[in-house]
XYZ file of C-alpha atoms in Angstrom:
401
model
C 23.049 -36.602 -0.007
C 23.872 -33.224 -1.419
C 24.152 -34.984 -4.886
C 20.513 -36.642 -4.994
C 18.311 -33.600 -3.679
C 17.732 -30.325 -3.635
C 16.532 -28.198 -0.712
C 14.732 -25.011 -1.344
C 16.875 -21.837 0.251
C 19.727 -24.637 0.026
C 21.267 -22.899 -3.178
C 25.055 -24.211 -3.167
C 24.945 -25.194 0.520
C 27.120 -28.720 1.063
C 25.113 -30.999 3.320
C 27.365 -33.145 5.562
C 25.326 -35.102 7.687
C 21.582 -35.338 8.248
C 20.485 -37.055 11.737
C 16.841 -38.023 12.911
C 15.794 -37.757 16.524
C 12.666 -38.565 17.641
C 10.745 -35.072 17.126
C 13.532 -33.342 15.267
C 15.760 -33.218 12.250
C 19.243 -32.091 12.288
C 21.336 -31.175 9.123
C 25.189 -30.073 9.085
C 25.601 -28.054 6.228
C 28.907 -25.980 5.553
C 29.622 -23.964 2.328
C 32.303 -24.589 -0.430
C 35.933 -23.273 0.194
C 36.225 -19.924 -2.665
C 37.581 -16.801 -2.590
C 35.926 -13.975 -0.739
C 36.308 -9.669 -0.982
C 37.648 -7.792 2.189
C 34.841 -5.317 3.007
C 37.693 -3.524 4.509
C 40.477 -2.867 1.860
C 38.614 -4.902 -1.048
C 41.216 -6.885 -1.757
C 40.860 -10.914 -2.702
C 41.605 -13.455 0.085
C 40.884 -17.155 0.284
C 42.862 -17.824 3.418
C 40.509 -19.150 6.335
C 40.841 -17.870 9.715
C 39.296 -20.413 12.129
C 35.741 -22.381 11.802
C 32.485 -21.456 14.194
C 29.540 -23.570 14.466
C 26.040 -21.664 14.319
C 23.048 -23.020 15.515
C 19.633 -22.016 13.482
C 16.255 -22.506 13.837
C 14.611 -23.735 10.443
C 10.924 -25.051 8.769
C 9.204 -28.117 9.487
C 10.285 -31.522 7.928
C 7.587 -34.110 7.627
C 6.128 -32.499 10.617
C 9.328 -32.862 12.339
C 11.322 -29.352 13.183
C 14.329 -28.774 12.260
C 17.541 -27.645 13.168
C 20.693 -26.216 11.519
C 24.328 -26.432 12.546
C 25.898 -24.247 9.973
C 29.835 -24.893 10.090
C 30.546 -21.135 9.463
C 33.614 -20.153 8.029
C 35.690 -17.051 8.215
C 38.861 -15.661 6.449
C 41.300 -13.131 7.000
C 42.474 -10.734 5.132
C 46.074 -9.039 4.358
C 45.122 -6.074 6.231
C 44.075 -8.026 9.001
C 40.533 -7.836 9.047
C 38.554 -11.100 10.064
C 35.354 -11.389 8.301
C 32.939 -14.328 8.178
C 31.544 -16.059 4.272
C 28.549 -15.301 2.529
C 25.686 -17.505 3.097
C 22.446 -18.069 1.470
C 20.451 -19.729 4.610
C 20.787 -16.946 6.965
C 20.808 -13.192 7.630
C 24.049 -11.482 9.608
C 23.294 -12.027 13.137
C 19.971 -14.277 12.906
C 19.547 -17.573 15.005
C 16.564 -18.046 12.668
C 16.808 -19.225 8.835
C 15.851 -16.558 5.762
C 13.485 -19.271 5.104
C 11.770 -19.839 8.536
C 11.818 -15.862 8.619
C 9.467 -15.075 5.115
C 7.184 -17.828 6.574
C 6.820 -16.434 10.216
C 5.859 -13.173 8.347
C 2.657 -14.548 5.920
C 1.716 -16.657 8.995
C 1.865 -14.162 11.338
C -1.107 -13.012 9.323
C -2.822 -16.324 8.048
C -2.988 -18.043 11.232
C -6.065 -17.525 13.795
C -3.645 -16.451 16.197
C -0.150 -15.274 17.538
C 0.074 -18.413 19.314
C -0.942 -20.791 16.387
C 1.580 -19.644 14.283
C 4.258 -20.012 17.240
C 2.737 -23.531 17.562
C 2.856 -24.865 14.172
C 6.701 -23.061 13.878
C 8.360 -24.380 17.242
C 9.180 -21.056 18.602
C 7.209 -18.898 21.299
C 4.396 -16.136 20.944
C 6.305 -13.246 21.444
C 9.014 -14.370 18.562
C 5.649 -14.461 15.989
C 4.452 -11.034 17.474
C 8.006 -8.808 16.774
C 8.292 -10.111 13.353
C 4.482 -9.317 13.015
C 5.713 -5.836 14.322
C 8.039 -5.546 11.583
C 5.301 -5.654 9.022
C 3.028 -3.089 10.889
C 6.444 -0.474 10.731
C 6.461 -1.225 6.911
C 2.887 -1.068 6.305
C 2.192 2.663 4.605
C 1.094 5.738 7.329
C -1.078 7.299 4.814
C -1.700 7.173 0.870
C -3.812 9.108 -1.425
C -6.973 8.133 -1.709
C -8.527 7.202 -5.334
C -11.511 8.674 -7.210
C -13.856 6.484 -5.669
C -14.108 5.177 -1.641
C -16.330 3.527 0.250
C -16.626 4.210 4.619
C -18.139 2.256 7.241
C -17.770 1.295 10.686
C -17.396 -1.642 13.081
C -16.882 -2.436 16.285
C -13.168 -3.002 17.507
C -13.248 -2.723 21.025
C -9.672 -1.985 21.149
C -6.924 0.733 23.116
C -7.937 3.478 20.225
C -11.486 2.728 21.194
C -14.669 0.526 20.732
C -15.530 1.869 17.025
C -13.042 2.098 14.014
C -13.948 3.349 10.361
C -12.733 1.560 7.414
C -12.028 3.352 4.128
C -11.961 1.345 1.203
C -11.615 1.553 -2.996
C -15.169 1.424 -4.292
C -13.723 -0.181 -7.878
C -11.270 -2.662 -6.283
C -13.225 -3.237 -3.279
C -9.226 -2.904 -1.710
C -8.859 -1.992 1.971
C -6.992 1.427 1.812
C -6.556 2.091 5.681
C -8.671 2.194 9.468
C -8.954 5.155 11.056
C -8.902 4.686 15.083
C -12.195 5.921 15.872
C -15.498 7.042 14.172
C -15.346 10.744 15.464
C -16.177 13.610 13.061
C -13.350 15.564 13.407
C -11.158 12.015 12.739
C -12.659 11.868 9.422
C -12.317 15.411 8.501
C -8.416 15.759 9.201
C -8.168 11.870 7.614
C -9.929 13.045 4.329
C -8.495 16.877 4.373
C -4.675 15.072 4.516
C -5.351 12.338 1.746
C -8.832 13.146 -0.244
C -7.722 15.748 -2.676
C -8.299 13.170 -5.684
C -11.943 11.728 -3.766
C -14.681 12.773 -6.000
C -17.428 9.857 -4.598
C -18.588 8.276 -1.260
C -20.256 5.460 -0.747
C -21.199 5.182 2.836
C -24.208 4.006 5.130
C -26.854 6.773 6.519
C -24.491 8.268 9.129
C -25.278 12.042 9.303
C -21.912 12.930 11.179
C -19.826 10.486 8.199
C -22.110 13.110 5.641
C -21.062 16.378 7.339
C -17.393 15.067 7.617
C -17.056 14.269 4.292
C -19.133 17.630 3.217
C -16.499 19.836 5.086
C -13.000 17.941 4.345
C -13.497 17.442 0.381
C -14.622 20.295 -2.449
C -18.529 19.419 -2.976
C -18.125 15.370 -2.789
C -21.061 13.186 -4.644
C -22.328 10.914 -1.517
C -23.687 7.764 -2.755
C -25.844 6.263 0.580
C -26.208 1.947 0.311
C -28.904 0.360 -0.650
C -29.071 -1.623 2.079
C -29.114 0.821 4.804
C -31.825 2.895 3.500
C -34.356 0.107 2.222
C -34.349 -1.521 5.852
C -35.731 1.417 7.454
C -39.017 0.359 4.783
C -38.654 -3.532 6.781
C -38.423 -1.420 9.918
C -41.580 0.039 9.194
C -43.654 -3.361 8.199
C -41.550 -4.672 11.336
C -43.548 -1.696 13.883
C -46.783 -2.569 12.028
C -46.287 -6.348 12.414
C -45.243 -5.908 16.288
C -48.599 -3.498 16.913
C -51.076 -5.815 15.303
C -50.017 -9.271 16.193
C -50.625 -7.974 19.991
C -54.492 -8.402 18.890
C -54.380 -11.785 17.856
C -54.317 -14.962 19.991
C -51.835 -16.545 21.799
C -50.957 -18.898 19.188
C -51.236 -16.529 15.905
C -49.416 -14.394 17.874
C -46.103 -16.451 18.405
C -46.568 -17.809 14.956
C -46.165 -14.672 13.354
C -43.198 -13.578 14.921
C -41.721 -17.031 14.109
C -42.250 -16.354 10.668
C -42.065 -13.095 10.166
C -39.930 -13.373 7.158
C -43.335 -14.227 4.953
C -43.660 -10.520 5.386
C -39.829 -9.358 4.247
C -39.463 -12.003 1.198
C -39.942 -12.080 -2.012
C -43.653 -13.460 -2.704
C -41.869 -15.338 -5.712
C -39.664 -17.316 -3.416
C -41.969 -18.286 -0.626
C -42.846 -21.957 -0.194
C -46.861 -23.129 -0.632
C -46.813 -23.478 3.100
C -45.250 -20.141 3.890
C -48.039 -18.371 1.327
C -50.341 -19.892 2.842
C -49.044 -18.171 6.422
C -48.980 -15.026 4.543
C -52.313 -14.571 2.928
C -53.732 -15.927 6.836
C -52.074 -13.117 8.307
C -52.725 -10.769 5.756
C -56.497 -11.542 5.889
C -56.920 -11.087 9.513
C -55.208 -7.574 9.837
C -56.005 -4.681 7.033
C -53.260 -2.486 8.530
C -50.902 -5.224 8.252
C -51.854 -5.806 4.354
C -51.741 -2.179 4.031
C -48.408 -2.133 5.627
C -46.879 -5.202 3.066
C -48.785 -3.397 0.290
C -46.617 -0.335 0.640
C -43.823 -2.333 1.022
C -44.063 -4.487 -2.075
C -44.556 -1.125 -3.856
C -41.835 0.268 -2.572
C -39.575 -2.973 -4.108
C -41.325 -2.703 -7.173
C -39.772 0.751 -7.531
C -36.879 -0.542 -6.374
C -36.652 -3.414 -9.012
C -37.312 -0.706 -11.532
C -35.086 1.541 -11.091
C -31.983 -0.912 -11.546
C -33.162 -1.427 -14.790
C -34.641 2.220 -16.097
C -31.539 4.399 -17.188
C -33.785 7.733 -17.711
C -32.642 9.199 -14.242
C -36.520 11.327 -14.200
C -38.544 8.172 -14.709
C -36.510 6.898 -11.233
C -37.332 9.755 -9.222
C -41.136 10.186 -10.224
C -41.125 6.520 -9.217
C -40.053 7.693 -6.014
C -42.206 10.480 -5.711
C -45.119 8.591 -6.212
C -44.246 6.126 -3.176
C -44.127 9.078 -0.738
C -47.516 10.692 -2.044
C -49.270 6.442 -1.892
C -47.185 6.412 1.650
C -49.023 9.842 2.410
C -52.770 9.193 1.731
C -52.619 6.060 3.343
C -51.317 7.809 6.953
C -49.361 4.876 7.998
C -47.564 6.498 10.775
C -44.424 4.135 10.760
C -44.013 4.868 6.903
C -44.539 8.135 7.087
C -41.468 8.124 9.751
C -39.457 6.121 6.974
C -40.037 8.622 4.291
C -39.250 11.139 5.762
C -35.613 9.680 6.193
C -35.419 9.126 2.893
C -36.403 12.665 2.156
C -33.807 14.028 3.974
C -31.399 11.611 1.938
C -33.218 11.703 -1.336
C -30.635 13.370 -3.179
C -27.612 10.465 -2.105
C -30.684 7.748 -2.513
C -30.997 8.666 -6.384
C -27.249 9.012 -6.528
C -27.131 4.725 -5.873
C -29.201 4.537 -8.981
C -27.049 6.817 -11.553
C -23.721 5.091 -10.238
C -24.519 1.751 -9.236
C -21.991 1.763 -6.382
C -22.627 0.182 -3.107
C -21.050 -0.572 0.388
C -21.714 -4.498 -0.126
C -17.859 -5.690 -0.622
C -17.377 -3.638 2.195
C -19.630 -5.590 4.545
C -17.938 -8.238 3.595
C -14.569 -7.092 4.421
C -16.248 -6.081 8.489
C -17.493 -9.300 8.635
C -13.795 -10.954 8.348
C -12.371 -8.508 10.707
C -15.232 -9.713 13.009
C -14.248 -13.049 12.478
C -10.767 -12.622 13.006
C -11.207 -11.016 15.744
C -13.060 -13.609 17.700
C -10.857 -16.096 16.984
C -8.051 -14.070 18.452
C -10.078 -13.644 21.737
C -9.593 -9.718 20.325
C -7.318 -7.466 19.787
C -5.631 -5.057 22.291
C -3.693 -2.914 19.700
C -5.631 -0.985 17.474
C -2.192 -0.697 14.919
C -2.325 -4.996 15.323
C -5.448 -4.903 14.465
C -5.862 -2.340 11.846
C -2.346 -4.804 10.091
C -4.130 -8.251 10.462
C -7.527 -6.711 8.597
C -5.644 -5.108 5.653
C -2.747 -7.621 5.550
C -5.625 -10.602 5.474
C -6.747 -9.475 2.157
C -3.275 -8.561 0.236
C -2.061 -11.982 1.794
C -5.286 -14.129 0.926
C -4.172 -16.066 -1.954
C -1.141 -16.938 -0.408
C -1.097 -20.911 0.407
C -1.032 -21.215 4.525
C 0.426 -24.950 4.043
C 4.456 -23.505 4.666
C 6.922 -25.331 6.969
């Protein structure tokens, strides 16, 4: 058998005798007779003290599991010292393979769960979790951040608490580390320790992330998302829609908020039937049309400004908006600009740089994911490994054992 096949992690490894039971395969494998180093007095010995058999846990085999008995040899030396052989299948005092080891690690990580991975390996929970343990100890405490990071938050609901912030590379959208709460002063001693090369932020409209990152780094450029700041314009429609649709009928009335995305799309991508729904609801309230009207002018500026590069043109464009928003007195707009005045500067910024906190969405919305399918997490450090260990381990195959 030895002669006809070769077994991965099998390198020079003699296999005796192979037998099949119903759910599991069993090889006995010894190693080839050669002459071995004392670790004591480094001399050369090939003389063989007695034979031990070792039992080890190994991979899957056509869905079958597998066990080892590894006919371990030792020798003894002149000196007197009794040492066992070198062996390629498993680590000094290990019942488990080298082999079944590296893949307990990366699915400690793939799988859904602790238990999966115990389930699909033959061995129990708790077996999954230390290894899984021995990746969070390796796992770096803190690094230096780069030029560019992105910050959000998410809910956790874990031992550190129900929030966690997420710092990320803005340039290789990389998870960098998760701090174990959202707190101001968290962020300041996080950034103070590790920012000295941070020149930019990307981050939503979070006033206490802003002063944070003010105090901890030397006059930081603050880029705020696109995202977060344009919905507080859909916000605004969204009060006017919700005040006016109150004077319709009882049927116009449910219909509307049914389909109140007519009012948030593009006009361009809207069915015949849905413009139809528009320009009907649009027709029977002026301070609804007024409302879409200063939101369609407010994407138009939008739309232009990721095209115009002369930095001026972009912020009389925005001007403008506020003094339209003005004369018209639309009370919910008028709250909305007023945000955006008091972020105007970090608004503009999102224009020059082009940066945003999309990837990093992204990246909250797998936590989320994983997280639900692990019934959650009670460890924040678990947690805070199976988020940035998902993404370094992502193109590695999950079909092992």
């Amino acid at each position: 058998m030895n002669r006809i096949m070769e077994i991965p992690g099998f390198k020079g490894v003699i296999v005796e005798k192979m037998e099949q039971l119903e759910e599991r395969v069993i090889l006995h494998v010894s190693m080839p007779k050669k002459e071995h180093t004392c670790p004591d007095c480094k001399k050369k010995t090939i003389r063989v003290h007695d034979y031990r058999i070792q039992k080890i846990k190994h991979l899957k085999w056509f869905e079958r599991l597998s066990t080892i008995f590894y006919k371990r040899r030792r020798y003894v030396c002149e000196c007197g010292k009794r040492f066992s052989e070198t062996c390629p299948i498993v680590d000094r005092y290990q019942r488990y393979s080298k082999e079944w080891n590296q893949v307990v690690r990366i699915l400690s990580v793939k799988a859904k769960t602790f238990k999966e991975a115990a389930d699909v390996l033959g061995t129990s929970p708790s077996t999954v979790i230390r290894r899984f343990k021995g990746l969070v100890e390796a796992m770096p405490t803190g690094v230096q951040l780069p030029r560019v990071i992105a910050i959000d938050e998410y809910k956790a609901d874990t031992d550190s608490g129900t929030y966690q912030l997420i710092i990320a590379d803005a340039e290789t959208h990389k998870p960098i580390d998760i701090l174990p709460n959202r707190r101001k002063e968290t962020i300041y001693n996080y950034l103070r320790q590790y920012g000295a090369q941070v020149e930019i932020v990307v981050m939503d409209m979070n006033s206490a992330f802003k002063a944070a990152v003010r105090k901890a780094l030397d006059r930081p450029l603050i880029i705020a998302d696109r995202f977060h700041y344009s919905r507080y314009i859909h916000w605004a429609l969204d009060e006017v829609r919700r005040k006016v649709q109150n004077e319709f009928n009882s049927y116009d009335r449910k219909k509307l908020k049914r389909m109140r995305y007519v009012l948030h799309r593009d006009p361009l991508k809207l069915s015949d039937s849905d413009q139809w729904y528009l320009n009907r609801y649009l027709n029977m309230s002026e301070e609804l049309r007024e409302a879409y009207e200063l939101k369609e002018l407010y994407k138009k500026w939008q739309n232009e400004s990721k095209e115009e590069k002369d930095f001026l043109k972009v912020k009389e464009g925005l001007l403008a908006f506020y003094r339209t928003v003005e004369e018209k007195q639309n009370p919910a707009f008028i709250k909305a600009i007023k945000t955006f005045k008091n972020w105007q500067a970090e608004i503009l910024n999102s224009y020059i740089f082009g940066y945003s906190n999309g990837f990093l969405e992204g990246i909250n919305n797998t936590s989320k994911v994983l997280k639900r399918n692990a019934y959650g997490f009670k460890k924040y450090e678990h947690y805070k490994a199976k988020v940035i260990l998902t993404r370094v381990y992502r193109n590695i195959g999950c079909h092992l054992g």
